[in-house]
JSON list of C-alpha atoms in Angstrom, two decimals:
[
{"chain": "A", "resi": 1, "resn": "UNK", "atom": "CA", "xyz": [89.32, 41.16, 95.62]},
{"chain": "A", "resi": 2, "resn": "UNK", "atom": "CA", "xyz": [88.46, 44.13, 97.71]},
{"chain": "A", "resi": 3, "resn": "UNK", "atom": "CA", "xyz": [88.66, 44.99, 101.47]},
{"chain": "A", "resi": 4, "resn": "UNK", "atom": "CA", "xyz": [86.06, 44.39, 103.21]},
{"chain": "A", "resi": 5, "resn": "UNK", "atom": "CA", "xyz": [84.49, 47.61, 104.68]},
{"chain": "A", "resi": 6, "resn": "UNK", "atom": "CA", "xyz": [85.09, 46.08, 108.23]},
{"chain": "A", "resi": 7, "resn": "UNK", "atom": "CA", "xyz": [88.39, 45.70, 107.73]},
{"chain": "A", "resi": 8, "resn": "UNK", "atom": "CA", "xyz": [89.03, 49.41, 106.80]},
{"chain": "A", "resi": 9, "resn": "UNK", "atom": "CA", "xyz": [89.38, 52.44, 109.73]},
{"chain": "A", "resi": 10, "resn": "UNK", "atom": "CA", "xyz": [86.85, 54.69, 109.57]},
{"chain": "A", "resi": 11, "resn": "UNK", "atom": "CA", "xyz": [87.61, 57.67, 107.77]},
{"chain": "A", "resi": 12, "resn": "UNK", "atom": "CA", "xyz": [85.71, 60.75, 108.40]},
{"chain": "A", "resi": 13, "resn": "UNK", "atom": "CA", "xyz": [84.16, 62.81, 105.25]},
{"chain": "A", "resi": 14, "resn": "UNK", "atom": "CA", "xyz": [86.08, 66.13, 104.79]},
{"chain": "A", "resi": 15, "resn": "UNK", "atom": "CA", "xyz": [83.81, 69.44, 105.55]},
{"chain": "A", "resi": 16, "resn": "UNK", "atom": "CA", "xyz": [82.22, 71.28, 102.11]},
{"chain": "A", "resi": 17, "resn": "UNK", "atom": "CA", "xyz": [83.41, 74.40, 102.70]},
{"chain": "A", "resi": 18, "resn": "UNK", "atom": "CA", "xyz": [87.15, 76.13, 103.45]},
{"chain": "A", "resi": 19, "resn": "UNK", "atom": "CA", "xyz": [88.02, 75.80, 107.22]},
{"chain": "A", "resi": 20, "resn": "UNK", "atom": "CA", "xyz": [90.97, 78.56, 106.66]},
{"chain": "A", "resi": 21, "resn": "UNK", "atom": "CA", "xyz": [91.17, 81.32, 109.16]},
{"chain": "A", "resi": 22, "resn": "UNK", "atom": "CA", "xyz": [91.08, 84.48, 107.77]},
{"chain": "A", "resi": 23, "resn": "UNK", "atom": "CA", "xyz": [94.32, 86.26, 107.60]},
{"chain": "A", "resi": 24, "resn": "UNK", "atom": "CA", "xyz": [93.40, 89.63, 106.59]},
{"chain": "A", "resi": 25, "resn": "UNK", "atom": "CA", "xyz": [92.38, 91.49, 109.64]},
{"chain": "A", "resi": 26, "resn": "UNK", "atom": "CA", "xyz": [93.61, 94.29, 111.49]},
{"chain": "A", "resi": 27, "resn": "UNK", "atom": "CA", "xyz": [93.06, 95.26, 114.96]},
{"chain": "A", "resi": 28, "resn": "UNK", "atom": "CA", "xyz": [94.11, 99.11, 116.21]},
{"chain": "A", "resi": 29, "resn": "UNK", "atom": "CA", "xyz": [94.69, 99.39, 119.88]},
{"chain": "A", "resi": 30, "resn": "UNK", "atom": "CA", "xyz": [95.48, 103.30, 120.37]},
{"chain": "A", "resi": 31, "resn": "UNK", "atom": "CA", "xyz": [96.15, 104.68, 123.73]},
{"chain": "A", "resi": 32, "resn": "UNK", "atom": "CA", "xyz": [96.42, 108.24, 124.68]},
{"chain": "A", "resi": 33, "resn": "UNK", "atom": "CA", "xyz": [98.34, 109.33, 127.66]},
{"chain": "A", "resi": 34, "resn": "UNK", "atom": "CA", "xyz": [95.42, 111.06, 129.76]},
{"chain": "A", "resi": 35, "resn": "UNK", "atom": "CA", "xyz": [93.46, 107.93, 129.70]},
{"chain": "A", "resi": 36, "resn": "UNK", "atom": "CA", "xyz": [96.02, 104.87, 129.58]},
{"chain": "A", "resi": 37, "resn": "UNK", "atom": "CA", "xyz": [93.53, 102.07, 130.76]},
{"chain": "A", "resi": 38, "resn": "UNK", "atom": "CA", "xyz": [91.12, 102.56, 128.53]},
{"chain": "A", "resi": 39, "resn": "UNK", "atom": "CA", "xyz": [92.23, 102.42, 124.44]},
{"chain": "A", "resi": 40, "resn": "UNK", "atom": "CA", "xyz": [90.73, 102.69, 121.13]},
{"chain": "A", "resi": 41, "resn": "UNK", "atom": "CA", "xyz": [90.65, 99.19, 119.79]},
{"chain": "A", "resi": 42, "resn": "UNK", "atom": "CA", "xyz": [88.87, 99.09, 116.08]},
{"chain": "A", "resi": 43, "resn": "UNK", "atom": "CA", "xyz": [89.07, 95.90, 113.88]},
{"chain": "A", "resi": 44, "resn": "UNK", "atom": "CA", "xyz": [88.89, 95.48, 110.37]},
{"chain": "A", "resi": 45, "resn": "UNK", "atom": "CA", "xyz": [89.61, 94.17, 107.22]},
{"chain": "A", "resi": 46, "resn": "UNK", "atom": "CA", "xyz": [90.16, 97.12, 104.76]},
{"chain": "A", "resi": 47, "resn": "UNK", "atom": "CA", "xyz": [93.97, 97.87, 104.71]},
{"chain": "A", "resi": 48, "resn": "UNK", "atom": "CA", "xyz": [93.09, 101.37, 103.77]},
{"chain": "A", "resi": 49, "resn": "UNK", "atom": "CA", "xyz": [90.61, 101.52, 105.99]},
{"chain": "A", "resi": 50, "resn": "UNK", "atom": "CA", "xyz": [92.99, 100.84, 108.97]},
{"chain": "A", "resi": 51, "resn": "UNK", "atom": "CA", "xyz": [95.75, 103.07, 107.92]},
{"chain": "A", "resi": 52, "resn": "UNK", "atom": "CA", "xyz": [93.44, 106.19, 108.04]},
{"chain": "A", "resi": 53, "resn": "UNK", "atom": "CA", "xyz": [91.83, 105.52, 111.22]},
{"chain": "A", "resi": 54, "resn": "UNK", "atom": "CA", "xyz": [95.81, 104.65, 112.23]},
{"chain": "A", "resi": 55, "resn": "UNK", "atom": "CA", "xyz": [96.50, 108.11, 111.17]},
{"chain": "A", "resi": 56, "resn": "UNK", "atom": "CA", "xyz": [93.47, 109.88, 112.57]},
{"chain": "A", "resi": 57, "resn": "UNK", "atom": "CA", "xyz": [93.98, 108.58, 115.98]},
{"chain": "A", "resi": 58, "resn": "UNK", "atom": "CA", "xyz": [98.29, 109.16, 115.74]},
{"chain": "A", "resi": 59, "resn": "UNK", "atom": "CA", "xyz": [96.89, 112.76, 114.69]},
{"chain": "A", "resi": 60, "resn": "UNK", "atom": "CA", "xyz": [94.93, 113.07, 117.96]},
{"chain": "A", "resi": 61, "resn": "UNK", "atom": "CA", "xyz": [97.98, 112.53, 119.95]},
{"chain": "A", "resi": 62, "resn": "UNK", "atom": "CA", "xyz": [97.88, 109.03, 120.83]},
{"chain": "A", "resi": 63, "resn": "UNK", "atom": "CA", "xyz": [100.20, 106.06, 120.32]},
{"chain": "A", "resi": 64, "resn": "UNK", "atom": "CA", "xyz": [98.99, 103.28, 117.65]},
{"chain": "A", "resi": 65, "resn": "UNK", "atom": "CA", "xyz": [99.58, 100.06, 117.67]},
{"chain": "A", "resi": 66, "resn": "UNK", "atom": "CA", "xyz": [98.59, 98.10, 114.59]},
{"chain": "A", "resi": 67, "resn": "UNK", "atom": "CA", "xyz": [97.88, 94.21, 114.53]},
{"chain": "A", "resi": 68, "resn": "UNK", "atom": "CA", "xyz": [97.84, 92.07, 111.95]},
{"chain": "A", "resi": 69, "resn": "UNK", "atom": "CA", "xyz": [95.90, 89.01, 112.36]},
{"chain": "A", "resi": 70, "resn": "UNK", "atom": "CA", "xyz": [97.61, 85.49, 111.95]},
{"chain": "A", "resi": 71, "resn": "UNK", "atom": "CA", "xyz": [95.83, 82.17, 112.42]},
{"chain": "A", "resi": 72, "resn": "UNK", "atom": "CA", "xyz": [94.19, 82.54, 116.08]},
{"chain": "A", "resi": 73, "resn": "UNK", "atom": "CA", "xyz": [97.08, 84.91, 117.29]},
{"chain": "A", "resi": 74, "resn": "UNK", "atom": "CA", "xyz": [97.78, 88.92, 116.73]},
{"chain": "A", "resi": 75, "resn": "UNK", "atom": "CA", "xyz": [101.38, 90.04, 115.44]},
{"chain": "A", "resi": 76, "resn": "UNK", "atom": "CA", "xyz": [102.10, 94.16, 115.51]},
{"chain": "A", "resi": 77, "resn": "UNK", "atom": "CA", "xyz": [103.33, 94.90, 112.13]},
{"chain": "A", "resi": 78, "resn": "UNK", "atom": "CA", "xyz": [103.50, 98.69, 112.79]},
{"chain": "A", "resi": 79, "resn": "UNK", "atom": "CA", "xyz": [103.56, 101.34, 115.75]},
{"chain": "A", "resi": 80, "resn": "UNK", "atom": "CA", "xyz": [103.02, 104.70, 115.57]},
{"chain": "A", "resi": 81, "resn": "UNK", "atom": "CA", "xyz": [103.58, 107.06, 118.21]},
{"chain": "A", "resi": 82, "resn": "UNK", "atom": "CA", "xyz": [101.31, 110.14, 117.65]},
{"chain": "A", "resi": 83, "resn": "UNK", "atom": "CA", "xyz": [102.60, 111.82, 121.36]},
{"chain": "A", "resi": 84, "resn": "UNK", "atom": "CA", "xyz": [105.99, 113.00, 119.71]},
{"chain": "A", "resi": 85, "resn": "UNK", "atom": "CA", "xyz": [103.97, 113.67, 116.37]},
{"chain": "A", "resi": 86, "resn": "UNK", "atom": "CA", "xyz": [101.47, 115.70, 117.75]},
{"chain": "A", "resi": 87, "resn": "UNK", "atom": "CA", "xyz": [103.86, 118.47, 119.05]},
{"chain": "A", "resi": 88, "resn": "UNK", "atom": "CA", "xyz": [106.02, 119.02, 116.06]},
{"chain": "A", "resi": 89, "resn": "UNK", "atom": "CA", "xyz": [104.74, 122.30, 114.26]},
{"chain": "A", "resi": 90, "resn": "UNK", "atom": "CA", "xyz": [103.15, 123.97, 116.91]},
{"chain": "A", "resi": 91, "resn": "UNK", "atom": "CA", "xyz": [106.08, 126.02, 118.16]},
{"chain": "A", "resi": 92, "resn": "UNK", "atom": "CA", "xyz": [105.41, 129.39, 116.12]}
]
């Protein structure tokens, strides 16, 4: 014998497609020291991508931070401070 389907809770039917935030983002925030209110914030998803726009903007003299996205929330994975970078090599 069954349960009768007034018996049973009501049970929602699960969505048909994955409800996963997507974990591979990457934000940029780069800040340069003549204009410190107003940074260089890039998103994206290509790792690659990122690093050379990371590097462009460290070789312009500012100070990276790099973001990695997780769930609804930002954690900095890497920092790179193009100030100090910028000067080396330019002595002669």
């Amino acid at each position: 014998m069954s349960t009768p389907k007034s018996v049973r809770g009501w049970h929602r039917k699960n969505r048909g497609h994955d409800t996963t935030r997507n974990n591979t983002h990457f934000r940029i925030e780069a800040t340069w020291p003549d204009r410190p209110h107003r940074p260089a914030i890039r998103t994206t998803s290509d790792k690659a991508k990122m690093r050379r726009q990371a590097q462009e903007f460290a070789d312009q003299g500012a100070h990276v931070l790099i973001y990695r996205a997780r769930g609804f929330q930002w954690r900095q994975v890497d920092e790179i401070d193009g100030t100090t970078r910028s000067t080396i090599g330019q002595g002669a």
